PDB file of C-alpha atoms and ligand atoms in Angstrom:
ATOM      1  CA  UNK A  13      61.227  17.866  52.362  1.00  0.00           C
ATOM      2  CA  UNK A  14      59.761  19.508  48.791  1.00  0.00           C
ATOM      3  CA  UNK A  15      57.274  17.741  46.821  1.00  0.00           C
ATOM      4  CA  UNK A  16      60.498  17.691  44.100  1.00  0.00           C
ATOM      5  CA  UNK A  17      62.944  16.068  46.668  1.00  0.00           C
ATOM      6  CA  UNK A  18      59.791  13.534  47.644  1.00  0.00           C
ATOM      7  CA  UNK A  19      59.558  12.528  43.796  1.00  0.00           C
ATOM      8  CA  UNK A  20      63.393  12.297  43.200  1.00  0.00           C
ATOM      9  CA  UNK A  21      63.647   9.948  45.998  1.00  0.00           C
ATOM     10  CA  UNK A  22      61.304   7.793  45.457  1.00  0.00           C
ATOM     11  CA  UNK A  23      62.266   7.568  41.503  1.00  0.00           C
ATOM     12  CA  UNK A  24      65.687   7.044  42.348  1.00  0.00           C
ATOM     13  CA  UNK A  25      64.608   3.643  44.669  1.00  0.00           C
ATOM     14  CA  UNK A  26      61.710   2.537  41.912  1.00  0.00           C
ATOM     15  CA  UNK A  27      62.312  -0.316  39.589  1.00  0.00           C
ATOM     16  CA  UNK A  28      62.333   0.960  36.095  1.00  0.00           C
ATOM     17  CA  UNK A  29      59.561  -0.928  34.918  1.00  0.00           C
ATOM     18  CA  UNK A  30      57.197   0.461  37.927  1.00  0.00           C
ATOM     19  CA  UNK A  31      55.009   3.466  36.615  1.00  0.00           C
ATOM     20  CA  UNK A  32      54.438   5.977  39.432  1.00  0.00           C
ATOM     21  CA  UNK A  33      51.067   7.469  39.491  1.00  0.00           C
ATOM     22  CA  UNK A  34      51.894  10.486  41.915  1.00  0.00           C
ATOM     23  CA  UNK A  35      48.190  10.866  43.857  1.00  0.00           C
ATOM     24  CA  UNK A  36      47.155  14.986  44.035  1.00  0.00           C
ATOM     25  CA  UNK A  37      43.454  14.507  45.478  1.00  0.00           C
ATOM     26  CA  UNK A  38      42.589  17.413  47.435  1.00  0.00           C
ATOM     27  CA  UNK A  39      45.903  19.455  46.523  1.00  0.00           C
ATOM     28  CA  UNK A  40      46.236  22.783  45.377  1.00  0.00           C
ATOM     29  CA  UNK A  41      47.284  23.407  41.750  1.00  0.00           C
ATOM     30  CA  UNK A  42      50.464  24.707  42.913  1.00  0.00           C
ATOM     31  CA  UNK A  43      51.699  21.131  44.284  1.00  0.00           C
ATOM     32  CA  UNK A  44      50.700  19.768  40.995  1.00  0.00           C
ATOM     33  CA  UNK A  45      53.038  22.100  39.151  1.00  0.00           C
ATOM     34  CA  UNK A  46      55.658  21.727  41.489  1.00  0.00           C
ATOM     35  CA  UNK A  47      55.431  18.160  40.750  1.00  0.00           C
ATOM     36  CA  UNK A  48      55.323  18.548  37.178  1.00  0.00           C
ATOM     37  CA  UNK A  49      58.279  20.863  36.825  1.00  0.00           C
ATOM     38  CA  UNK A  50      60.200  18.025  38.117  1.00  0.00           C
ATOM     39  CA  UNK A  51      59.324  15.745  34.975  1.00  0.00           C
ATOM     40  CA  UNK A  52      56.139  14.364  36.808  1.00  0.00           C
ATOM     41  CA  UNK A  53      53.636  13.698  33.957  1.00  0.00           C
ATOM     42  CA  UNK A  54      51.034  11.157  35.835  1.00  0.00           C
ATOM     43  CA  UNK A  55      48.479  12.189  38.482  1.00  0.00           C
ATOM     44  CA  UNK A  56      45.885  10.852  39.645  1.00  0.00           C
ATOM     45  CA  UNK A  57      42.502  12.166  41.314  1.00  0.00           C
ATOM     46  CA  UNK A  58      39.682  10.131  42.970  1.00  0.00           C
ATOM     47  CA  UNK A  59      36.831  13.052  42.677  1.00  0.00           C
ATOM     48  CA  UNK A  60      36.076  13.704  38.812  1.00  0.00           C
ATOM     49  CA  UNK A  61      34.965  17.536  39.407  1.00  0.00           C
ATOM     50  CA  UNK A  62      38.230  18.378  40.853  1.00  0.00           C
ATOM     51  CA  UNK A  63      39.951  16.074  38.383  1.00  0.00           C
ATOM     52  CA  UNK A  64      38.448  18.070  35.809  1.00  0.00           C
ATOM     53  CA  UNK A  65      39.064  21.726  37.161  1.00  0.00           C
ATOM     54  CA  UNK A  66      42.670  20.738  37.432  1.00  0.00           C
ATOM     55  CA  UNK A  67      42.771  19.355  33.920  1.00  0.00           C
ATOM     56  CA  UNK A  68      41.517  22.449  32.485  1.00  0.00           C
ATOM     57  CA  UNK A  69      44.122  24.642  34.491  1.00  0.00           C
ATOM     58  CA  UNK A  70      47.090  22.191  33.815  1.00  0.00           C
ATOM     59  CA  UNK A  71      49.121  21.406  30.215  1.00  0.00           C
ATOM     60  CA  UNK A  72      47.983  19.357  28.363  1.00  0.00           C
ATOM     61  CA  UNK A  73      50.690  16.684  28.304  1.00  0.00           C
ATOM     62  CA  UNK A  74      49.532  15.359  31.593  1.00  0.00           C
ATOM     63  CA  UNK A  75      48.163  11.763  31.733  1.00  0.00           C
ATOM     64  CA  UNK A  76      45.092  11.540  34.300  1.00  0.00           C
ATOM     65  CA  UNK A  77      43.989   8.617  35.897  1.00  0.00           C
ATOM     66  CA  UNK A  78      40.881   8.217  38.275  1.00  0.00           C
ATOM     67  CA  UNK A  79      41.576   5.777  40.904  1.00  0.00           C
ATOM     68  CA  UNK A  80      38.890   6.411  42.606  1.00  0.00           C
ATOM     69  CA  UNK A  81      35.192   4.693  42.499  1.00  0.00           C
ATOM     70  CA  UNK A  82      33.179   5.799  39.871  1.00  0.00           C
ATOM     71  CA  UNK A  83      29.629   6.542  39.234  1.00  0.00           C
ATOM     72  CA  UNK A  84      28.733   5.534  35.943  1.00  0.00           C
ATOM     73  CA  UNK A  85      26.134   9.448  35.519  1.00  0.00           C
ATOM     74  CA  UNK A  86      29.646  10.832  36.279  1.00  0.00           C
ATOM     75  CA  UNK A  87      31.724   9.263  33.049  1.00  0.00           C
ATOM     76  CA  UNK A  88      30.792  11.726  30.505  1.00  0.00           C
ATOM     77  CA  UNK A  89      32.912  14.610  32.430  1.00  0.00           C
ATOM     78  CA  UNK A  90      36.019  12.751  32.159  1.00  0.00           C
ATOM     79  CA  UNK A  91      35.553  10.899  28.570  1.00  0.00           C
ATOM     80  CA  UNK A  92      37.433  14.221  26.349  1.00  0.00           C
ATOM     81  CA  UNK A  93      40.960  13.526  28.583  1.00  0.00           C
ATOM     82  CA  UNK A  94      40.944  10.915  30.965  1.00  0.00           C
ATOM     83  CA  UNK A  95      43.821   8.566  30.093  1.00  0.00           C
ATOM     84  CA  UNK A  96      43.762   5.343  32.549  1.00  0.00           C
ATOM     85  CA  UNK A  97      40.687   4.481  35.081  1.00  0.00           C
ATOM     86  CA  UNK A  98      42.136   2.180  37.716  1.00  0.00           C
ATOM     87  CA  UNK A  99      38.728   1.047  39.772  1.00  0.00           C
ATOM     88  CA  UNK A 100      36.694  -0.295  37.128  1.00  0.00           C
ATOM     89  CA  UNK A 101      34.415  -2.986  38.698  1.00  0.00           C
ATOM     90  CA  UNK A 102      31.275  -3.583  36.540  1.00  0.00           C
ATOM     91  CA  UNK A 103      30.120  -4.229  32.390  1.00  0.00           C
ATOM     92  CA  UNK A 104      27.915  -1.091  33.082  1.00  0.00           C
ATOM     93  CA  UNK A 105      30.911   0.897  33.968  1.00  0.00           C
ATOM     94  CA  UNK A 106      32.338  -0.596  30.819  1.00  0.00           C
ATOM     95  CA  UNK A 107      29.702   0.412  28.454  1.00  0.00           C
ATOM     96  CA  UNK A 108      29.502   3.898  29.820  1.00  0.00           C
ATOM     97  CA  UNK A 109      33.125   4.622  29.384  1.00  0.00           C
ATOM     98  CA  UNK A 110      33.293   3.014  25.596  1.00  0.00           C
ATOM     99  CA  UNK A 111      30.388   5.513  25.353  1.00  0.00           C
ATOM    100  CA  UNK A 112      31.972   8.357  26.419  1.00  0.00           C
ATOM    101  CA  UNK A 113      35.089   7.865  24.743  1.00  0.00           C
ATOM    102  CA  UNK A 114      33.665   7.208  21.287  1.00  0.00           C
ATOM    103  CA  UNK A 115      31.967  10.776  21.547  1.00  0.00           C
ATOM    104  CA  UNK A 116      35.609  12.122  21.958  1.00  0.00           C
ATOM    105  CA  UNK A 117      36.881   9.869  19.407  1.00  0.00           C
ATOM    106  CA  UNK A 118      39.067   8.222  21.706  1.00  0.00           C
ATOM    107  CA  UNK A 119      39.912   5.242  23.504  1.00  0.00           C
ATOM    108  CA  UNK A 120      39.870   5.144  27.558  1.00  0.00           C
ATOM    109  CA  UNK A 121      42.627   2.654  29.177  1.00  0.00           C
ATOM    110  CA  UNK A 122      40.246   0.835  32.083  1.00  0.00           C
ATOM    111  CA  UNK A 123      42.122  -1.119  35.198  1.00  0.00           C
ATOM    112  CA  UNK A 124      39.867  -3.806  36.532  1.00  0.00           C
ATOM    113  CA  UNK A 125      39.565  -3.883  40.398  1.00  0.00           C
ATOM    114  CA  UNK A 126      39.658  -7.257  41.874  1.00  0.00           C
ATOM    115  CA  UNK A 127      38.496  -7.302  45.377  1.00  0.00           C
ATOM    116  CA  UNK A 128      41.864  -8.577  47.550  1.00  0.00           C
ATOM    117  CA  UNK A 129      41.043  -6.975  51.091  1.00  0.00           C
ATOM    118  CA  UNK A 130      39.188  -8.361  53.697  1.00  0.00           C
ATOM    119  CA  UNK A 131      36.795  -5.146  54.294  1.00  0.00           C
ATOM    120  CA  UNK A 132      33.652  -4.722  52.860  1.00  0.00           C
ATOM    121  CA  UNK A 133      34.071  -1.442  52.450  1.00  0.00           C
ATOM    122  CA  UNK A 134      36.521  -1.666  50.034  1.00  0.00           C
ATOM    123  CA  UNK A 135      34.889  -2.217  46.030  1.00  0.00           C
ATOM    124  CA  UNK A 136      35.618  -4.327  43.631  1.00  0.00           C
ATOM    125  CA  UNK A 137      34.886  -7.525  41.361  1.00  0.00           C
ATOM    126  CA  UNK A 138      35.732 -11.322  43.089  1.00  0.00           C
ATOM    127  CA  UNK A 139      38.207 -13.507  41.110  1.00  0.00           C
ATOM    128  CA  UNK A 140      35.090 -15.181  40.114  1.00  0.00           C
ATOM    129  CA  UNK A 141      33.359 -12.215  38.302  1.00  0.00           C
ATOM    130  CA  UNK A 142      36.387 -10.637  36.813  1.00  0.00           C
ATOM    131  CA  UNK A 143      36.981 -14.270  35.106  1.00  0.00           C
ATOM    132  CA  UNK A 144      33.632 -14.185  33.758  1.00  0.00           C
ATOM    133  CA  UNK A 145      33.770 -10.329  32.673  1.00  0.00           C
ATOM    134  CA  UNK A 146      37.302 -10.921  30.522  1.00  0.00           C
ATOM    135  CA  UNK A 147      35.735 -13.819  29.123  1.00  0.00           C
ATOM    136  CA  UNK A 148      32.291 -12.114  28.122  1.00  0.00           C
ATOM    137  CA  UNK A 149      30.991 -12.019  24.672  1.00  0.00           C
ATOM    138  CA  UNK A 150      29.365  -8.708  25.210  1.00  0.00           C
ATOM    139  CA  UNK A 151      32.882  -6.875  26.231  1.00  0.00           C
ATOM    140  CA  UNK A 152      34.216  -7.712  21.898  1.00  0.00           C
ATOM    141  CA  UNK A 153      31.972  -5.107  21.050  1.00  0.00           C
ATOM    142  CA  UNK A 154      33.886  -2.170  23.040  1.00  0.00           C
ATOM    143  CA  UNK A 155      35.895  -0.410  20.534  1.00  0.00           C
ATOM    144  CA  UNK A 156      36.820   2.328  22.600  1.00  0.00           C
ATOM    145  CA  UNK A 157      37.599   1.074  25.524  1.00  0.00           C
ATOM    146  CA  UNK A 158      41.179  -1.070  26.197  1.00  0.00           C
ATOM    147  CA  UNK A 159      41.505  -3.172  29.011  1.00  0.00           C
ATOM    148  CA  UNK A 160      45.414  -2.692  30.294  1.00  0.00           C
ATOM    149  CA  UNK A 161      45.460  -4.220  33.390  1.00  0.00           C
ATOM    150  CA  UNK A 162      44.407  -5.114  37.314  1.00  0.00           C
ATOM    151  CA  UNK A 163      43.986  -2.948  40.419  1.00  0.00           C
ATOM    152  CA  UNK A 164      43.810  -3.714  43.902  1.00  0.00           C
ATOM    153  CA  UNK A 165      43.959  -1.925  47.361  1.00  0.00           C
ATOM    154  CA  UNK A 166      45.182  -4.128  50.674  1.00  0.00           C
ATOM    155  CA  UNK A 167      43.407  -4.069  53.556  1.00  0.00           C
ATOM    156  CA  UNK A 168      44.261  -0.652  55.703  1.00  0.00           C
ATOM    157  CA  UNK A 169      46.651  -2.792  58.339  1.00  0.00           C
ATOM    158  CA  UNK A 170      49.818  -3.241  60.174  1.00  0.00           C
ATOM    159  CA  UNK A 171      49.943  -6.841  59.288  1.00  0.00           C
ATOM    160  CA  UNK A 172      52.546  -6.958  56.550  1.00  0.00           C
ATOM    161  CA  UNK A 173      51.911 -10.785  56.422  1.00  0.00           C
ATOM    162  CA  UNK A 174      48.358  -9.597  55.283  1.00  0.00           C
ATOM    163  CA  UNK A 175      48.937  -6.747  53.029  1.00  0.00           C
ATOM    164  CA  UNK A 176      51.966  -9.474  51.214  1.00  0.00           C
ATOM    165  CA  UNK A 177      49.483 -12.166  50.852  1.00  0.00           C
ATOM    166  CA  UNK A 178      46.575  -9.792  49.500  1.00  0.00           C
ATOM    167  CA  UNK A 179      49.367  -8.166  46.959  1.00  0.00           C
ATOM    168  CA  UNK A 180      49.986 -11.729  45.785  1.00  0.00           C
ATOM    169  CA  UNK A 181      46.659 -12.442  45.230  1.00  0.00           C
ATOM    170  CA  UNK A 182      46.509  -9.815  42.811  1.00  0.00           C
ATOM    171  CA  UNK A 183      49.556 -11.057  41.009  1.00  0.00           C
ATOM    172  CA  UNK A 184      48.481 -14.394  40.943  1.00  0.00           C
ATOM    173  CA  UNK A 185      45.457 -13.799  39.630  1.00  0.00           C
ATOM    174  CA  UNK A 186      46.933 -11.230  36.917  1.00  0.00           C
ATOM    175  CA  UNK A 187      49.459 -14.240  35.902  1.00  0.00           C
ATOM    176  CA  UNK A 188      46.259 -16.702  35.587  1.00  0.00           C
ATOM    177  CA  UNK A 189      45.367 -14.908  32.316  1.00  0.00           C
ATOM    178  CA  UNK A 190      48.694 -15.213  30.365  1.00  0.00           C
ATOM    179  CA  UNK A 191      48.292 -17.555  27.417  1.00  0.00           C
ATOM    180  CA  UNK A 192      44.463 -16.999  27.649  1.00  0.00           C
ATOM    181  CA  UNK A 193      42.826 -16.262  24.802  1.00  0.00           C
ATOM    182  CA  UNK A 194      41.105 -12.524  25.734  1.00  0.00           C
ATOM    183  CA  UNK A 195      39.322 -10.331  23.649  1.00  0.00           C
ATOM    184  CA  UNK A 196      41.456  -7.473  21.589  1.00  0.00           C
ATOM    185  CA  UNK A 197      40.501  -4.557  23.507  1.00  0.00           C
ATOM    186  CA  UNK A 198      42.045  -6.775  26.679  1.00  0.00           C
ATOM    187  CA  UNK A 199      46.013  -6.341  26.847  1.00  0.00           C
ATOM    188  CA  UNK A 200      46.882  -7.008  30.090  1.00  0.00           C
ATOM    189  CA  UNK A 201      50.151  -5.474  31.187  1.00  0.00           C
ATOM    190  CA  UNK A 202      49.645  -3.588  34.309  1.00  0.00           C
ATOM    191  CA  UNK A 203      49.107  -4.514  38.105  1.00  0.00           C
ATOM    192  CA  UNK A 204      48.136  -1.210  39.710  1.00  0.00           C
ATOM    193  CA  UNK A 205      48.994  -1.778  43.374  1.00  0.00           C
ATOM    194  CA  UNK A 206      50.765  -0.165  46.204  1.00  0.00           C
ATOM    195  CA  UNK A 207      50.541   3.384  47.823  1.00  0.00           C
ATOM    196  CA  UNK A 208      52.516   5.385  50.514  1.00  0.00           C
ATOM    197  CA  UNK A 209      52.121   2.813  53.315  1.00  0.00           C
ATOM    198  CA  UNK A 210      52.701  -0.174  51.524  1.00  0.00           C
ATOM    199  CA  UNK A 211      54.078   0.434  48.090  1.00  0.00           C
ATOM    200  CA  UNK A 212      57.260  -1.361  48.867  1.00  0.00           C
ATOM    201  CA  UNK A 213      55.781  -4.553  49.454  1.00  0.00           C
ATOM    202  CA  UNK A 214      53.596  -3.883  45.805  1.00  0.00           C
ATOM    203  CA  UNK A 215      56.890  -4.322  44.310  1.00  0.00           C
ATOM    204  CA  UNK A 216      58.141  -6.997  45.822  1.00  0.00           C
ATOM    205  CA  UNK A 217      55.079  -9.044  44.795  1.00  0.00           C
ATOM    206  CA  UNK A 218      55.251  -7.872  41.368  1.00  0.00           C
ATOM    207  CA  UNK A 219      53.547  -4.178  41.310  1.00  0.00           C
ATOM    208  CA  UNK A 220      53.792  -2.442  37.563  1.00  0.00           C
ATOM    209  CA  UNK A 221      52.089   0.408  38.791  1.00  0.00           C
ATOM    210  CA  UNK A 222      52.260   2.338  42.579  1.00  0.00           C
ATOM    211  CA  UNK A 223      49.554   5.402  43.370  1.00  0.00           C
ATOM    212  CA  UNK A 224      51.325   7.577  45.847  1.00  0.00           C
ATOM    213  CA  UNK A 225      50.261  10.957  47.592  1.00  0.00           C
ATOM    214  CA  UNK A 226      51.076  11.724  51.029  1.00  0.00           C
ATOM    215  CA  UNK A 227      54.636  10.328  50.764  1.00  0.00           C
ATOM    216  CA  UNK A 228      54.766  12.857  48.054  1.00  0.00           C
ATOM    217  CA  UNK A 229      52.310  15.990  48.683  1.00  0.00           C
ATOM    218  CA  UNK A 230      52.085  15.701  52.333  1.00  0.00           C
ATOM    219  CA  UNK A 231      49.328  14.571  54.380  1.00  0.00           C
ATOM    220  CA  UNK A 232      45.916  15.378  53.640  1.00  0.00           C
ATOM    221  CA  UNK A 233      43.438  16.815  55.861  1.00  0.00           C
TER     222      UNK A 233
HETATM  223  C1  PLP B  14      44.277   8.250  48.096  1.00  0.00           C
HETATM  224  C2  PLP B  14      44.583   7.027  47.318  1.00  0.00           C
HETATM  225  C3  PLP B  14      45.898   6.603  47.107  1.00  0.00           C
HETATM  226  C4  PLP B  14      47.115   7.300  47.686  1.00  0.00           C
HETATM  227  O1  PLP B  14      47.134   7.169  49.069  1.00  0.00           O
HETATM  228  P1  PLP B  14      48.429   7.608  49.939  1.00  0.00           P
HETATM  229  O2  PLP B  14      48.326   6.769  51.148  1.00  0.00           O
HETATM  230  O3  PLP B  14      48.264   9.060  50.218  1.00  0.00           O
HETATM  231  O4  PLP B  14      49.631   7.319  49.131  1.00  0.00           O
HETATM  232  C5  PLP B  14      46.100   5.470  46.320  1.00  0.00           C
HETATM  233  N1  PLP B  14      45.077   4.790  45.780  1.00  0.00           N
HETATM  234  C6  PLP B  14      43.799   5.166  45.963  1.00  0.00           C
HETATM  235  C7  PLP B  14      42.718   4.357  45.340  1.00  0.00           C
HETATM  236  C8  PLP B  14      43.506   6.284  46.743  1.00  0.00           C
HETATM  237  O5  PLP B  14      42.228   6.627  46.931  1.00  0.00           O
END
């Protein structure tokens, strides 16, 4: 099937309050304008070079979000355009992308990652640390910066059982901070989880937000 028949399939199954973030790492321009033709306006990349070249070559009414890990020397590429960062798992991170984005004059939408999967390879904060980041005096002072949400990856199984209870993790957690009193760059509103293999259970356990590529672009090499 077309990258245009992928996207009109899965839109026509998604929830209408589940954002798709449609995943072109390692993709030619070409698949991204396919994509785009077809009302796609959301992409994300996980390397910020090729994020960057793509930006450049692309309208300008694309949103781009970096779901990948980020190196804080790295930041200052993406502060003129990037719209959402999804894997945001440090105060240094923080402080270098309110940096970044008050030399553009602009405000950067960051997506903390809590930690759900059992790996070690995977990054992110525990439940312990994000608690304590949200509730830090020092994150007040980040004008440019606004806090929108969670992000978390499952563990890379079969075990549905698994990959359910990790989603729910997320969720719960992301529920624990309603009626909390948070700082006013910290609106939380979306749960960024789910991607081809397992976005269907992201829903079901409350997903706001699912980052899909091969389902849509084909499988990379
Ligand atoms: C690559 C990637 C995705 C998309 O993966 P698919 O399995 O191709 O849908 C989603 N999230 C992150 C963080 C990724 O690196």
């Amino acid at each position: 099937m077309s990258i245009a028949e992928n996207i009109k399939q899965l839109k026509a199954i998604l929830p209408k309050e589940v954002t798709l973030v449609a995943v072109s790492k390692t993709k030619p321009i070409e698949d991204l304008q396919e994509a785009y033709h077809c009302g796609q306006r959301i992409f994300g990349e996980n390397k910020i070079q090729e994020m960057t070249q793509k930006w450049e070559d692309l309208p300008k009414d694309i949103e781009w979000h970096m779901i990948g890990h980020v190196q804080t020397n790295k930041v200052k590429y993406m502060g003129p355009y990037v719209n959402t960062i999804h894997a945001v798992d440090s105060f240094k991170l923080l402080k270098e992308i309110n940096k970044q984005a008050q030399k553009s004059n602009r405000s950067i939408n960051c997506l903390l990652q809590l930690k759900i999967a059992e790996e070690d390879s995977k990054f992110g904060l525990s439940k312990e640390d994000l608690i304590a980041l949200l509730h830090s005096e020092d994150l007040k002072s980040l004008a440019h910066i606004k806090i929108t949400g969670l992000m978390g990856m499952a563990t890379f199984t079969d075990n549905q059982n698994q990959i359910k209870e990790e989603f729910q993790k997320l969720k719960k957690t992301f529920e624990s901070f309603k009626g909390q009193s948070l700082a006013t760059n910290t609106q939380l509103k979306t749960i960024s989880m789910g991607m081809s293999g397992d976005y269907k259970i992201a829903i079901d356990c409350g997903s706001t937000m699912i980052r899909v590529g091969s389902s849509i672009f084909g499988a990379r090499n």
